[in-house]
PDB file of C-alpha atoms and ligand atoms in Angstrom:
ATOM      1  CA  MET A   1     112.921   3.580 -18.493  1.00 67.00           C
ATOM      2  CA  LEU A   2     114.826   4.277 -15.271  1.00 76.00           C
ATOM      3  CA  SER A   3     118.114   6.160 -15.513  1.00 93.00           C
ATOM      4  CA  LYS A   4     121.232   4.112 -14.805  1.00 96.00           C
ATOM      5  CA  LEU A   5     121.938   5.653 -11.398  1.00 98.00           C
ATOM      6  CA  GLU A   6     118.399   6.408 -10.226  1.00 97.00           C
ATOM      7  CA  GLY A   7     118.368   7.187  -6.492  1.00 96.00           C
ATOM      8  CA  LYS A   8     122.082   6.498  -5.947  1.00 98.00           C
ATOM      9  CA  VAL A   9     123.976   8.832  -3.618  1.00 98.00           C
ATOM     10  CA  ALA A  10     127.335  10.026  -4.957  1.00 99.00           C
ATOM     11  CA  ILE A  11     129.970  12.092  -3.167  1.00 99.00           C
ATOM     12  CA  ILE A  12     132.562  13.709  -5.447  1.00 99.00           C
ATOM     13  CA  THR A  13     135.582  15.691  -4.282  1.00 98.00           C
ATOM     14  CA  GLY A  14     136.783  18.719  -6.239  1.00 98.00           C
ATOM     15  CA  SER A  15     133.540  18.870  -8.199  1.00 98.00           C
ATOM     16  CA  GLY A  16     133.266  22.652  -8.465  1.00 98.00           C
ATOM     17  CA  ARG A  17     135.369  22.801 -11.633  1.00 97.00           C
ATOM     18  CA  GLY A  18     136.911  20.821 -14.448  1.00 98.00           C
ATOM     19  CA  ILE A  19     136.634  17.052 -14.506  1.00 98.00           C
ATOM     20  CA  GLY A  20     134.875  16.854 -11.112  1.00 98.00           C
ATOM     21  CA  ARG A  21     132.158  19.248 -12.238  1.00 98.00           C
ATOM     22  CA  SER A  22     131.552  17.160 -15.348  1.00 98.00           C
ATOM     23  CA  ILE A  23     131.378  14.004 -13.215  1.00 99.00           C
ATOM     24  CA  ALA A  24     128.787  15.627 -10.935  1.00 99.00           C
ATOM     25  CA  LEU A  25     126.636  16.756 -13.873  1.00 98.00           C
ATOM     26  CA  LYS A  26     126.911  13.377 -15.618  1.00 98.00           C
ATOM     27  CA  LEU A  27     126.012  11.274 -12.574  1.00 98.00           C
ATOM     28  CA  ALA A  28     123.171  13.673 -11.706  1.00 98.00           C
ATOM     29  CA  SER A  29     121.832  13.447 -15.272  1.00 98.00           C
ATOM     30  CA  GLU A  30     121.583   9.682 -14.742  1.00 98.00           C
ATOM     31  CA  GLY A  31     119.550  10.125 -11.558  1.00 98.00           C
ATOM     32  CA  ALA A  32     122.197  10.190  -8.817  1.00 98.00           C
ATOM     33  CA  ARG A  33     121.886  12.570  -5.878  1.00 98.00           C
ATOM     34  CA  ILE A  34     125.157  14.418  -5.468  1.00 99.00           C
ATOM     35  CA  VAL A  35     127.251  15.840  -2.643  1.00 99.00           C
ATOM     36  CA  VAL A  36     129.407  18.439  -4.394  1.00 99.00           C
ATOM     37  CA  ASN A  37     132.703  19.313  -2.724  1.00 98.00           C
ATOM     38  CA  ASP A  38     135.222  21.986  -3.546  1.00 98.00           C
ATOM     39  CA  LEU A  39     137.793  24.048  -1.775  1.00 97.00           C
ATOM     40  CA  ASP A  40     136.057  27.104  -3.169  1.00 94.00           C
ATOM     41  CA  GLU A  41     132.479  27.811  -2.176  1.00 97.00           C
ATOM     42  CA  GLU A  42     131.388  29.768  -5.244  1.00 98.00           C
ATOM     43  CA  PRO A  43     132.005  27.085  -7.922  1.00 98.00           C
ATOM     44  CA  ALA A  44     130.600  24.361  -5.642  1.00 98.00           C
ATOM     45  CA  THR A  45     127.394  26.334  -5.125  1.00 98.00           C
ATOM     46  CA  ALA A  46     127.202  27.013  -8.865  1.00 98.00           C
ATOM     47  CA  VAL A  47     127.370  23.270  -9.684  1.00 98.00           C
ATOM     48  CA  VAL A  48     124.660  22.534  -7.107  1.00 98.00           C
ATOM     49  CA  GLY A  49     122.568  25.222  -8.837  1.00 98.00           C
ATOM     50  CA  GLU A  50     123.182  23.704 -12.286  1.00 98.00           C
ATOM     51  CA  ILE A  51     122.116  20.244 -11.105  1.00 98.00           C
ATOM     52  CA  ARG A  52     118.972  21.554  -9.418  1.00 98.00           C
ATOM     53  CA  ALA A  53     118.069  23.696 -12.436  1.00 98.00           C
ATOM     54  CA  ALA A  54     118.178  20.535 -14.556  1.00 98.00           C
ATOM     55  CA  GLY A  55     115.776  18.825 -12.130  1.00 98.00           C
ATOM     56  CA  GLY A  56     118.379  16.879 -10.142  1.00 98.00           C
ATOM     57  CA  GLU A  57     119.282  16.778  -6.457  1.00 98.00           C
ATOM     58  CA  ALA A  58     122.540  18.117  -5.030  1.00 98.00           C
ATOM     59  CA  VAL A  59     123.974  19.680  -1.917  1.00 98.00           C
ATOM     60  CA  ALA A  60     127.358  21.315  -1.293  1.00 98.00           C
ATOM     61  CA  CYS A  61     129.958  20.295   1.298  1.00 98.00           C
ATOM     62  CA  THR A  62     132.710  22.841   0.853  1.00 98.00           C
ATOM     63  CA  GLY A  63     136.193  22.792   2.331  1.00 98.00           C
ATOM     64  CA  SER A  64     139.587  21.268   1.723  1.00 98.00           C
ATOM     65  CA  VAL A  65     139.753  17.505   1.518  1.00 98.00           C
ATOM     66  CA  THR A  66     142.993  17.764   3.496  1.00 98.00           C
ATOM     67  CA  ALA A  67     141.395  19.506   6.502  1.00 98.00           C
ATOM     68  CA  ALA A  68     141.098  17.617   9.780  1.00 98.00           C
ATOM     69  CA  GLY A  69     137.589  16.197  10.154  1.00 98.00           C
ATOM     70  CA  PHE A  70     136.671  16.807   6.510  1.00 98.00           C
ATOM     71  CA  ALA A  71     136.233  13.112   5.642  1.00 99.00           C
ATOM     72  CA  GLU A  72     133.721  12.527   8.450  1.00 98.00           C
ATOM     73  CA  ARG A  73     131.797  15.700   7.550  1.00 98.00           C
ATOM     74  CA  PHE A  74     131.691  14.714   3.858  1.00 99.00           C
ATOM     75  CA  VAL A  75     130.284  11.245   4.567  1.00 99.00           C
ATOM     76  CA  ALA A  76     127.862  12.685   7.149  1.00 98.00           C
ATOM     77  CA  THR A  77     126.515  15.156   4.578  1.00 98.00           C
ATOM     78  CA  ALA A  78     125.446  12.271   2.330  1.00 98.00           C
ATOM     79  CA  LEU A  79     123.757  10.474   5.216  1.00 98.00           C
ATOM     80  CA  GLU A  80     122.015  13.567   6.596  1.00 98.00           C
ATOM     81  CA  HIS A  81     120.641  14.698   3.250  1.00 98.00           C
ATOM     82  CA  TYR A  82     120.091  11.461   1.359  1.00 98.00           C
ATOM     83  CA  GLU A  83     120.385   8.609   3.899  1.00 98.00           C
ATOM     84  CA  GLY A  84     122.661   6.650   1.618  1.00 98.00           C
ATOM     85  CA  LEU A  85     126.155   6.287   0.192  1.00 98.00           C
ATOM     86  CA  ASP A  86     126.605   4.444  -3.097  1.00 98.00           C
ATOM     87  CA  ILE A  87     129.385   6.137  -5.075  1.00 99.00           C
ATOM     88  CA  ILE A  88     132.582   7.836  -3.904  1.00 99.00           C
ATOM     89  CA  VAL A  89     134.772   9.674  -6.418  1.00 99.00           C
ATOM     90  CA  ASN A  90     138.158  10.882  -5.151  1.00 99.00           C
ATOM     91  CA  ASN A  91     138.894  13.540  -7.758  1.00 98.00           C
ATOM     92  CA  ALA A  92     140.129  16.706  -5.976  1.00 98.00           C
ATOM     93  CA  GLY A  93     143.683  17.629  -6.779  1.00 98.00           C
ATOM     94  CA  TYR A  94     146.199  19.907  -8.385  1.00 96.00           C
ATOM     95  CA  THR A  95     149.878  19.983  -9.330  1.00 96.00           C
ATOM     96  CA  TRP A  96     152.769  21.854  -7.695  1.00 96.00           C
ATOM     97  CA  ASP A  97     155.799  21.124  -9.837  1.00 94.00           C
ATOM     98  CA  ASN A  98     159.541  21.345  -9.435  1.00 95.00           C
ATOM     99  CA  VAL A  99     162.591  19.251 -10.177  1.00 96.00           C
ATOM    100  CA  ILE A 100     163.613  17.175  -7.172  1.00 98.00           C
ATOM    101  CA  GLN A 101     166.644  19.283  -6.211  1.00 98.00           C
ATOM    102  CA  LYS A 102     164.426  22.356  -5.872  1.00 98.00           C
ATOM    103  CA  MET A 103     161.394  20.716  -4.348  1.00 98.00           C
ATOM    104  CA  THR A 104     160.603  21.631  -0.742  1.00 98.00           C
ATOM    105  CA  ASP A 105     159.123  19.348   1.900  1.00 98.00           C
ATOM    106  CA  GLU A 106     156.039  21.577   1.772  1.00 98.00           C
ATOM    107  CA  GLN A 107     155.584  20.849  -1.934  1.00 97.00           C
ATOM    108  CA  TRP A 108     156.119  17.141  -1.391  1.00 98.00           C
ATOM    109  CA  TYR A 109     153.637  16.814   1.475  1.00 98.00           C
ATOM    110  CA  ALA A 110     151.025  19.022  -0.216  1.00 98.00           C
ATOM    111  CA  MET A 111     150.778  16.508  -3.080  1.00 98.00           C
ATOM    112  CA  ILE A 112     150.861  13.438  -0.824  1.00 98.00           C
ATOM    113  CA  ASP A 113     148.171  15.014   1.395  1.00 98.00           C
ATOM    114  CA  VAL A 114     145.738  15.897  -1.378  1.00 98.00           C
ATOM    115  CA  HIS A 115     146.233  12.883  -3.653  1.00 98.00           C
ATOM    116  CA  MET A 116     146.766  10.115  -1.096  1.00 98.00           C
ATOM    117  CA  THR A 117     145.979  11.036   2.509  1.00 98.00           C
ATOM    118  CA  ALA A 118     142.657  12.715   1.713  1.00 98.00           C
ATOM    119  CA  PRO A 119     141.276   9.723  -0.269  1.00 99.00           C
ATOM    120  CA  PHE A 120     142.576   7.396   2.473  1.00 99.00           C
ATOM    121  CA  ARG A 121     140.704   9.352   5.152  1.00 99.00           C
ATOM    122  CA  ILE A 122     137.499   9.574   3.118  1.00 99.00           C
ATOM    123  CA  LEU A 123     137.495   5.841   2.448  1.00 99.00           C
ATOM    124  CA  ARG A 124     138.337   5.117   6.097  1.00 99.00           C
ATOM    125  CA  ALA A 125     135.397   7.263   7.232  1.00 99.00           C
ATOM    126  CA  ALA A 126     133.105   5.599   4.673  1.00 99.00           C
ATOM    127  CA  GLN A 127     134.005   1.995   5.573  1.00 98.00           C
ATOM    128  CA  PRO A 128     131.716   1.527   8.617  1.00 98.00           C
ATOM    129  CA  VAL A 129     128.861   3.226   6.774  1.00 98.00           C
ATOM    130  CA  ILE A 130     129.217   1.029   3.708  1.00 98.00           C
ATOM    131  CA  ARG A 131     129.660  -2.049   5.896  1.00 98.00           C
ATOM    132  CA  GLY A 132     126.375  -1.215   7.646  1.00 98.00           C
ATOM    133  CA  PHE A 133     124.475  -0.760   4.376  1.00 98.00           C
ATOM    134  CA  ALA A 134     126.017  -3.932   2.917  1.00 98.00           C
ATOM    135  CA  ARG A 135     124.874  -5.933   5.945  1.00 98.00           C
ATOM    136  CA  VAL A 136     121.300  -4.627   5.649  1.00 98.00           C
ATOM    137  CA  ASP A 137     121.274  -5.408   1.910  1.00 97.00           C
ATOM    138  CA  ALA A 138     122.569  -8.936   2.514  1.00 96.00           C
ATOM    139  CA  GLU A 139     119.955  -9.589   5.223  1.00 97.00           C
ATOM    140  CA  ALA A 140     117.229  -8.394   2.855  1.00 97.00           C
ATOM    141  CA  GLY A 141     118.592 -10.605   0.060  1.00 97.00           C
ATOM    142  CA  ARG A 142     119.277  -7.575  -2.158  1.00 96.00           C
ATOM    143  CA  ARG A 143     122.349  -7.323  -4.373  1.00 95.00           C
ATOM    144  CA  VAL A 144     123.468  -3.679  -4.291  1.00 98.00           C
ATOM    145  CA  VAL A 145     126.930  -2.899  -5.620  1.00 98.00           C
ATOM    146  CA  ARG A 146     128.603   0.251  -4.345  1.00 98.00           C
ATOM    147  CA  LYS A 147     131.375   2.027  -6.233  1.00 98.00           C
ATOM    148  CA  VAL A 148     134.608   3.831  -5.451  1.00 99.00           C
ATOM    149  CA  VAL A 149     136.426   5.551  -8.303  1.00 99.00           C
ATOM    150  CA  ASN A 150     139.811   7.131  -7.628  1.00 99.00           C
ATOM    151  CA  VAL A 151     141.592   9.540  -9.955  1.00 99.00           C
ATOM    152  CA  SER A 152     145.195   9.003 -11.013  1.00 98.00           C
ATOM    153  CA  SER A 153     147.298  10.369 -13.832  1.00 97.00           C
ATOM    154  CA  ILE A 154     149.541   9.210 -16.591  1.00 96.00           C
ATOM    155  CA  ALA A 155     152.286  10.819 -14.443  1.00 96.00           C
ATOM    156  CA  GLY A 156     151.534   8.275 -11.699  1.00 98.00           C
ATOM    157  CA  LEU A 157     151.779   5.339 -14.099  1.00 98.00           C
ATOM    158  CA  TYR A 158     154.763   6.429 -16.239  1.00 96.00           C
ATOM    159  CA  GLY A 159     156.399   9.341 -14.371  1.00 95.00           C
ATOM    160  CA  ASN A 160     156.788  12.917 -15.528  1.00 92.00           C
ATOM    161  CA  PRO A 161     159.833  15.176 -15.039  1.00 93.00           C
ATOM    162  CA  GLY A 162     159.151  17.966 -12.551  1.00 94.00           C
ATOM    163  CA  GLN A 163     156.378  16.025 -10.845  1.00 95.00           C
ATOM    164  CA  VAL A 164     158.053  13.638  -8.409  1.00 98.00           C
ATOM    165  CA  ASN A 165     155.568  14.685  -5.693  1.00 98.00           C
ATOM    166  CA  TYR A 166     152.477  14.476  -7.901  1.00 98.00           C
ATOM    167  CA  ALA A 167     153.595  11.246  -9.603  1.00 98.00           C
ATOM    168  CA  ALA A 168     154.243   9.621  -6.213  1.00 98.00           C
ATOM    169  CA  GLY A 169     150.775  10.620  -4.981  1.00 98.00           C
ATOM    170  CA  LYS A 170     149.109   9.453  -8.176  1.00 98.00           C
ATOM    171  CA  ALA A 171     151.004   6.128  -8.062  1.00 98.00           C
ATOM    172  CA  GLY A 172     150.005   5.715  -4.412  1.00 98.00           C
ATOM    173  CA  ILE A 173     146.325   5.950  -5.203  1.00 98.00           C
ATOM    174  CA  VAL A 174     146.718   3.018  -7.611  1.00 98.00           C
ATOM    175  CA  GLY A 175     148.053   0.868  -4.741  1.00 98.00           C
ATOM    176  CA  MET A 176     145.211   2.067  -2.512  1.00 98.00           C
ATOM    177  CA  THR A 177     142.725   1.094  -5.230  1.00 99.00           C
ATOM    178  CA  LYS A 178     144.110  -2.438  -5.555  1.00 98.00           C
ATOM    179  CA  THR A 179     144.205  -2.997  -1.796  1.00 98.00           C
ATOM    180  CA  LEU A 180     140.701  -1.720  -1.090  1.00 98.00           C
ATOM    181  CA  ALA A 181     139.302  -3.749  -3.987  1.00 98.00           C
ATOM    182  CA  LYS A 182     140.489  -6.769  -1.977  1.00 98.00           C
ATOM    183  CA  GLU A 183     139.292  -5.464   1.413  1.00 98.00           C
ATOM    184  CA  TRP A 184     135.895  -4.268   0.175  1.00 98.00           C
ATOM    185  CA  GLY A 185     134.850  -7.153  -2.061  1.00 98.00           C
ATOM    186  CA  ARG A 186     132.978  -8.584   0.929  1.00 98.00           C
ATOM    187  CA  LEU A 187     131.131  -5.268   1.177  1.00 98.00           C
ATOM    188  CA  ALA A 188     129.920  -5.708  -2.435  1.00 98.00           C
ATOM    189  CA  THR A 189     131.861  -2.574  -3.315  1.00 98.00           C
ATOM    190  CA  THR A 190     134.059  -2.215  -6.383  1.00 99.00           C
ATOM    191  CA  VAL A 191     137.136   0.010  -6.202  1.00 99.00           C
ATOM    192  CA  ASN A 192     138.652   1.229  -9.451  1.00 99.00           C
ATOM    193  CA  CYS A 193     140.811   4.035 -10.740  1.00 99.00           C
ATOM    194  CA  VAL A 194     140.965   6.247 -13.832  1.00 99.00           C
ATOM    195  CA  ALA A 195     144.327   7.701 -14.886  1.00 98.00           C
ATOM    196  CA  PHE A 196     143.940  10.745 -17.087  1.00 98.00           C
ATOM    197  CA  GLY A 197     146.288  11.918 -19.784  1.00 96.00           C
ATOM    198  CA  TYR A 198     145.863  15.473 -21.032  1.00 94.00           C
ATOM    199  CA  ILE A 199     142.392  16.818 -20.240  1.00 95.00           C
ATOM    200  CA  LYS A 200     141.648  20.470 -20.980  1.00 93.00           C
ATOM    201  CA  THR A 201     140.874  22.095 -17.632  1.00 94.00           C
ATOM    202  CA  ARG A 202     142.157  25.006 -15.566  1.00 89.00           C
ATOM    203  CA  LEU A 203     145.146  22.839 -14.583  1.00 84.00           C
ATOM    204  CA  SER A 204     146.263  22.201 -18.118  1.00 83.00           C
ATOM    205  CA  VAL A 205     145.228  25.298 -20.088  1.00 78.00           C
ATOM    206  CA  VAL A 206     147.917  26.851 -22.216  1.00 66.00           C
ATOM    207  CA  ALA A 207     149.561  29.557 -20.106  1.00 66.00           C
ATOM    208  CA  THR A 208     149.343  32.751 -22.129  1.00 65.00           C
ATOM    209  CA  ASP A 209     151.742  34.888 -20.106  1.00 63.00           C
ATOM    210  CA  GLY A 210     153.472  32.053 -18.250  1.00 64.00           C
ATOM    211  CA  ASN A 211     152.458  33.572 -14.907  1.00 69.00           C
ATOM    212  CA  ALA A 212     148.936  32.294 -14.318  1.00 83.00           C
ATOM    213  CA  THR A 213     148.301  31.197 -10.726  1.00 89.00           C
ATOM    214  CA  ALA A 214     145.391  29.812  -8.773  1.00 90.00           C
ATOM    215  CA  ARG A 215     144.844  30.221  -5.034  1.00 92.00           C
ATOM    216  CA  ILE A 216     144.764  26.639  -3.769  1.00 92.00           C
ATOM    217  CA  GLU A 217     144.854  25.708  -0.085  1.00 91.00           C
ATOM    218  CA  GLY A 218     146.086  29.174   0.850  1.00 91.00           C
ATOM    219  CA  ARG A 219     148.952  29.214  -1.658  1.00 92.00           C
ATOM    220  CA  ASP A 220     149.336  30.794  -5.089  1.00 92.00           C
ATOM    221  CA  ILE A 221     150.118  27.820  -7.308  1.00 90.00           C
ATOM    222  CA  LYS A 222     151.400  28.296 -10.836  1.00 87.00           C
ATOM    223  CA  ILE A 223     148.973  26.733 -13.300  1.00 85.00           C
ATOM    224  CA  GLY A 224     148.971  26.162 -17.027  1.00 78.00           C
ATOM    225  CA  VAL A 225     151.398  24.551 -19.405  1.00 77.00           C
ATOM    226  CA  ASN A 226     153.660  26.335 -21.826  1.00 74.00           C
ATOM    227  CA  PRO A 227     152.401  26.383 -25.435  1.00 77.00           C
ATOM    228  CA  GLU A 228     155.344  24.479 -27.007  1.00 79.00           C
ATOM    229  CA  LEU A 229     155.079  21.665 -24.483  1.00 76.00           C
ATOM    230  CA  MET A 230     151.339  21.517 -25.018  1.00 79.00           C
ATOM    231  CA  ALA A 231     151.698  21.373 -28.805  1.00 83.00           C
ATOM    232  CA  THR A 232     154.149  18.462 -28.410  1.00 85.00           C
ATOM    233  CA  VAL A 233     151.816  16.639 -26.060  1.00 82.00           C
ATOM    234  CA  GLU A 234     148.854  17.094 -28.395  1.00 86.00           C
ATOM    235  CA  ARG A 235     150.899  15.805 -31.349  1.00 89.00           C
ATOM    236  CA  THR A 236     151.856  12.744 -29.303  1.00 93.00           C
ATOM    237  CA  VAL A 237     148.287  11.807 -28.353  1.00 96.00           C
ATOM    238  CA  PRO A 238     147.193   9.073 -30.793  1.00 96.00           C
ATOM    239  CA  LEU A 239     143.745  10.669 -31.046  1.00 96.00           C
ATOM    240  CA  GLY A 240     145.519  13.943 -31.889  1.00 94.00           C
ATOM    241  CA  ARG A 241     143.985  16.212 -29.255  1.00 93.00           C
ATOM    242  CA  GLY A 242     143.455  16.780 -25.555  1.00 93.00           C
ATOM    243  CA  GLY A 243     140.311  15.408 -23.941  1.00 96.00           C
ATOM    244  CA  SER A 244     137.383  17.437 -22.668  1.00 97.00           C
ATOM    245  CA  PRO A 245     136.193  17.311 -19.036  1.00 98.00           C
ATOM    246  CA  ASP A 246     133.018  15.598 -20.264  1.00 98.00           C
ATOM    247  CA  GLU A 247     135.062  12.882 -21.977  1.00 98.00           C
ATOM    248  CA  ALA A 248     137.035  12.431 -18.755  1.00 98.00           C
ATOM    249  CA  ALA A 249     133.793  12.142 -16.765  1.00 98.00           C
ATOM    250  CA  GLY A 250     132.670   9.436 -19.199  1.00 98.00           C
ATOM    251  CA  ALA A 251     135.506   7.160 -18.063  1.00 98.00           C
ATOM    252  CA  ILE A 252     134.556   7.638 -14.387  1.00 99.00           C
ATOM    253  CA  TYR A 253     130.921   6.951 -15.262  1.00 98.00           C
ATOM    254  CA  LEU A 254     131.867   3.538 -16.720  1.00 98.00           C
ATOM    255  CA  PHE A 255     132.908   2.398 -13.240  1.00 98.00           C
ATOM    256  CA  CYS A 256     129.697   3.742 -11.653  1.00 98.00           C
ATOM    257  CA  ILE A 257     127.145   1.904 -13.768  1.00 98.00           C
ATOM    258  CA  PRO A 258     125.777  -1.630 -13.218  1.00 98.00           C
ATOM    259  CA  GLU A 259     127.589  -2.950 -16.324  1.00 98.00           C
ATOM    260  CA  SER A 260     130.890  -2.695 -14.396  1.00 98.00           C
ATOM    261  CA  ASP A 261     129.595  -4.456 -11.259  1.00 98.00           C
ATOM    262  CA  TYR A 262     132.082  -7.343 -11.645  1.00 98.00           C
ATOM    263  CA  VAL A 263     135.118  -5.152 -12.410  1.00 98.00           C
ATOM    264  CA  SER A 264     137.260  -4.205  -9.414  1.00 99.00           C
ATOM    265  CA  GLY A 265     140.846  -3.270  -8.600  1.00 98.00           C
ATOM    266  CA  GLN A 266     141.456  -1.888 -12.095  1.00 98.00           C
ATOM    267  CA  THR A 267     143.097   1.266 -13.389  1.00 98.00           C
ATOM    268  CA  ILE A 268     142.083   2.392 -16.862  1.00 98.00           C
ATOM    269  CA  MET A 269     143.716   5.196 -18.785  1.00 98.00           C
ATOM    270  CA  CYS A 270     141.596   7.929 -20.293  1.00 98.00           C
ATOM    271  CA  SER A 271     144.231   9.609 -22.412  1.00 97.00           C
ATOM    272  CA  GLY A 272     143.265   9.380 -26.069  1.00 97.00           C
ATOM    273  CA  GLY A 273     145.692   6.464 -26.352  1.00 97.00           C
ATOM    274  CA  LEU A 274     148.703   8.291 -24.859  1.00 94.00           C
ATOM    275  CA  THR A 275     150.858   5.885 -22.840  1.00 89.00           C
ATOM    276  CA  GLY A 276     153.603   8.174 -21.582  1.00 78.00           C
ATOM    277  CA  ILE A 277     154.690  11.774 -21.781  1.00 70.00           C
TER     278      ILE A 277
HETATM  279  N1  LIG B   1     143.524  17.988 -16.386  1.00 50.85           N
HETATM  280  C1  LIG B   1     144.383  17.007 -16.615  1.00 50.85           C
HETATM  281  O1  LIG B   1     145.024  16.946 -17.686  1.00 50.85           O
HETATM  282  C2  LIG B   1     144.599  15.923 -15.592  1.00 50.85           C
HETATM  283  C3  LIG B   1     145.453  14.861 -15.919  1.00 50.85           C
HETATM  284  C4  LIG B   1     145.657  13.840 -15.009  1.00 50.85           C
HETATM  285  C5  LIG B   1     144.999  13.853 -13.790  1.00 50.85           C
HETATM  286  N2  LIG B   1     144.196  14.909 -13.464  1.00 50.85           N
HETATM  287  C6  LIG B   1     143.551  14.900 -12.151  1.00 50.85           C
HETATM  288  O2  LIG B   1     142.160  15.111 -12.287  1.00 50.85           O
HETATM  289  C7  LIG B   1     141.668  15.706 -11.082  1.00 50.85           C
HETATM  290  C8  LIG B   1     140.818  16.932 -11.428  1.00 50.85           C
HETATM  291  O3  LIG B   1     141.650  17.905 -12.030  1.00 50.85           O
HETATM  292  P1  LIG B   1     141.113  19.002 -13.081  1.00 50.85           P
HETATM  293  O4  LIG B   1     141.996  18.925 -14.260  1.00 50.85           O
HETATM  294  O5  LIG B   1     139.642  18.866 -13.253  1.00 50.85           O
HETATM  295  O6  LIG B   1     141.499  20.339 -12.305  1.00 50.85           O
HETATM  296  P2  LIG B   1     140.635  21.671 -11.971  1.00 50.85           P
HETATM  297  O7  LIG B   1     141.570  22.615 -11.323  1.00 50.85           O
HETATM  298  O8  LIG B   1     139.890  22.108 -13.193  1.00 50.85           O
HETATM  299  O9  LIG B   1     139.565  21.140 -10.928  1.00 50.85           O
HETATM  300  C9  LIG B   1     139.976  20.593  -9.690  1.00 50.85           C
HETATM  301  C10 LIG B   1     139.054  21.101  -8.596  1.00 50.85           C
HETATM  302  O10 LIG B   1     139.517  20.517  -7.365  1.00 50.85           O
HETATM  303  C11 LIG B   1     139.485  21.520  -6.381  1.00 50.85           C
HETATM  304  N3  LIG B   1     140.453  21.232  -5.322  1.00 50.85           N
HETATM  305  C12 LIG B   1     141.807  21.317  -5.391  1.00 50.85           C
HETATM  306  N4  LIG B   1     142.337  21.042  -4.207  1.00 50.85           N
HETATM  307  C13 LIG B   1     141.301  20.761  -3.381  1.00 50.85           C
HETATM  308  C14 LIG B   1     141.195  20.418  -2.012  1.00 50.85           C
HETATM  309  N5  LIG B   1     142.291  20.313  -1.247  1.00 50.85           N
HETATM  310  N6  LIG B   1     139.979  20.200  -1.478  1.00 50.85           N
HETATM  311  C15 LIG B   1     138.859  20.322  -2.236  1.00 50.85           C
HETATM  312  N7  LIG B   1     138.897  20.662  -3.528  1.00 50.85           N
HETATM  313  C16 LIG B   1     140.091  20.885  -4.089  1.00 50.85           C
HETATM  314  C17 LIG B   1     139.816  22.828  -7.089  1.00 50.85           C
HETATM  315  O11 LIG B   1     139.354  23.961  -6.374  1.00 50.85           O
HETATM  316  C18 LIG B   1     139.117  22.625  -8.435  1.00 50.85           C
HETATM  317  O12 LIG B   1     137.817  23.179  -8.439  1.00 50.85           O
HETATM  318  C19 LIG B   1     142.882  16.002 -10.222  1.00 50.85           C
HETATM  319  O13 LIG B   1     143.058  14.972  -9.274  1.00 50.85           O
HETATM  320  C20 LIG B   1     144.020  16.004 -11.220  1.00 50.85           C
HETATM  321  O14 LIG B   1     145.262  15.705 -10.630  1.00 50.85           O
HETATM  322  C21 LIG B   1     143.960  15.926 -14.345  1.00 50.85           C
END
């Protein structure tokens, strides 16, 4: 029996760690050929190695999704290596929190750039490519459905104090999803979105000393969540726990498989039932 995504070409941003890594491994395990992206070369190369070791196909395209020319290079990598483009997952991102009165323009634009402008540029660069493939498919009488899955957050749907920048970016991607679902229907491409609740990754680990940082886009960004807040969040989740990166990847996968070919413009929450923070 063929795997669900046999031969498909998937490009996934931020797939060196966390949820993106799990998405890359999941789609590869179902037969997709993967372009792995991350800001950091070492984790991206490691994920490519994991996929190849399991018998899959993958190549890395490292660099920041916010860099000029990145979108074109990302799409070109898929075409050069695999001569196709079937699935785009806009996953790369991080948080840079502060209450509004202390938030700088730099903090604001960093979140808008990574969560909104980068997906916009990637999808803009992909449009002529997908249009070309869709035309060839139509002329050959083939029905091939391509897939875009964007990543939002419960903060984008319901708001979260200290995250006006992040919440705005994550709400923006929902609007982008709905609009492109309407523009790209004629390209036989579905465009959907998954909004995560609390998923246990580097971004959301319990901060042991309160001072953990990660070097992201040339800045040291505070990461982690304080233990009391985390305990409250976990108690509030109807399923009673945070999700794993593999569970998060499962929700993305639902929008990549043929069973969702007639679902477009939707945002689903993958949050263990949590509907607000
Ligand atoms: N973990 C959660 O609870 C949670 C909740 C809601 C939404 N999200 C979203 O899920 C996505 C993945 O987050 P995660 O929890 O897996 O975090 P993570 O830090 O574990 O992984 C994110 C990866 O993206 C990469 N990245 C960050 N900025 C990048 C850039 N400019 N260019 C290329 N790569 C970049 C990082 O290097 C990292 O490897 C993000 O968009 C995040 O906002 C996560």
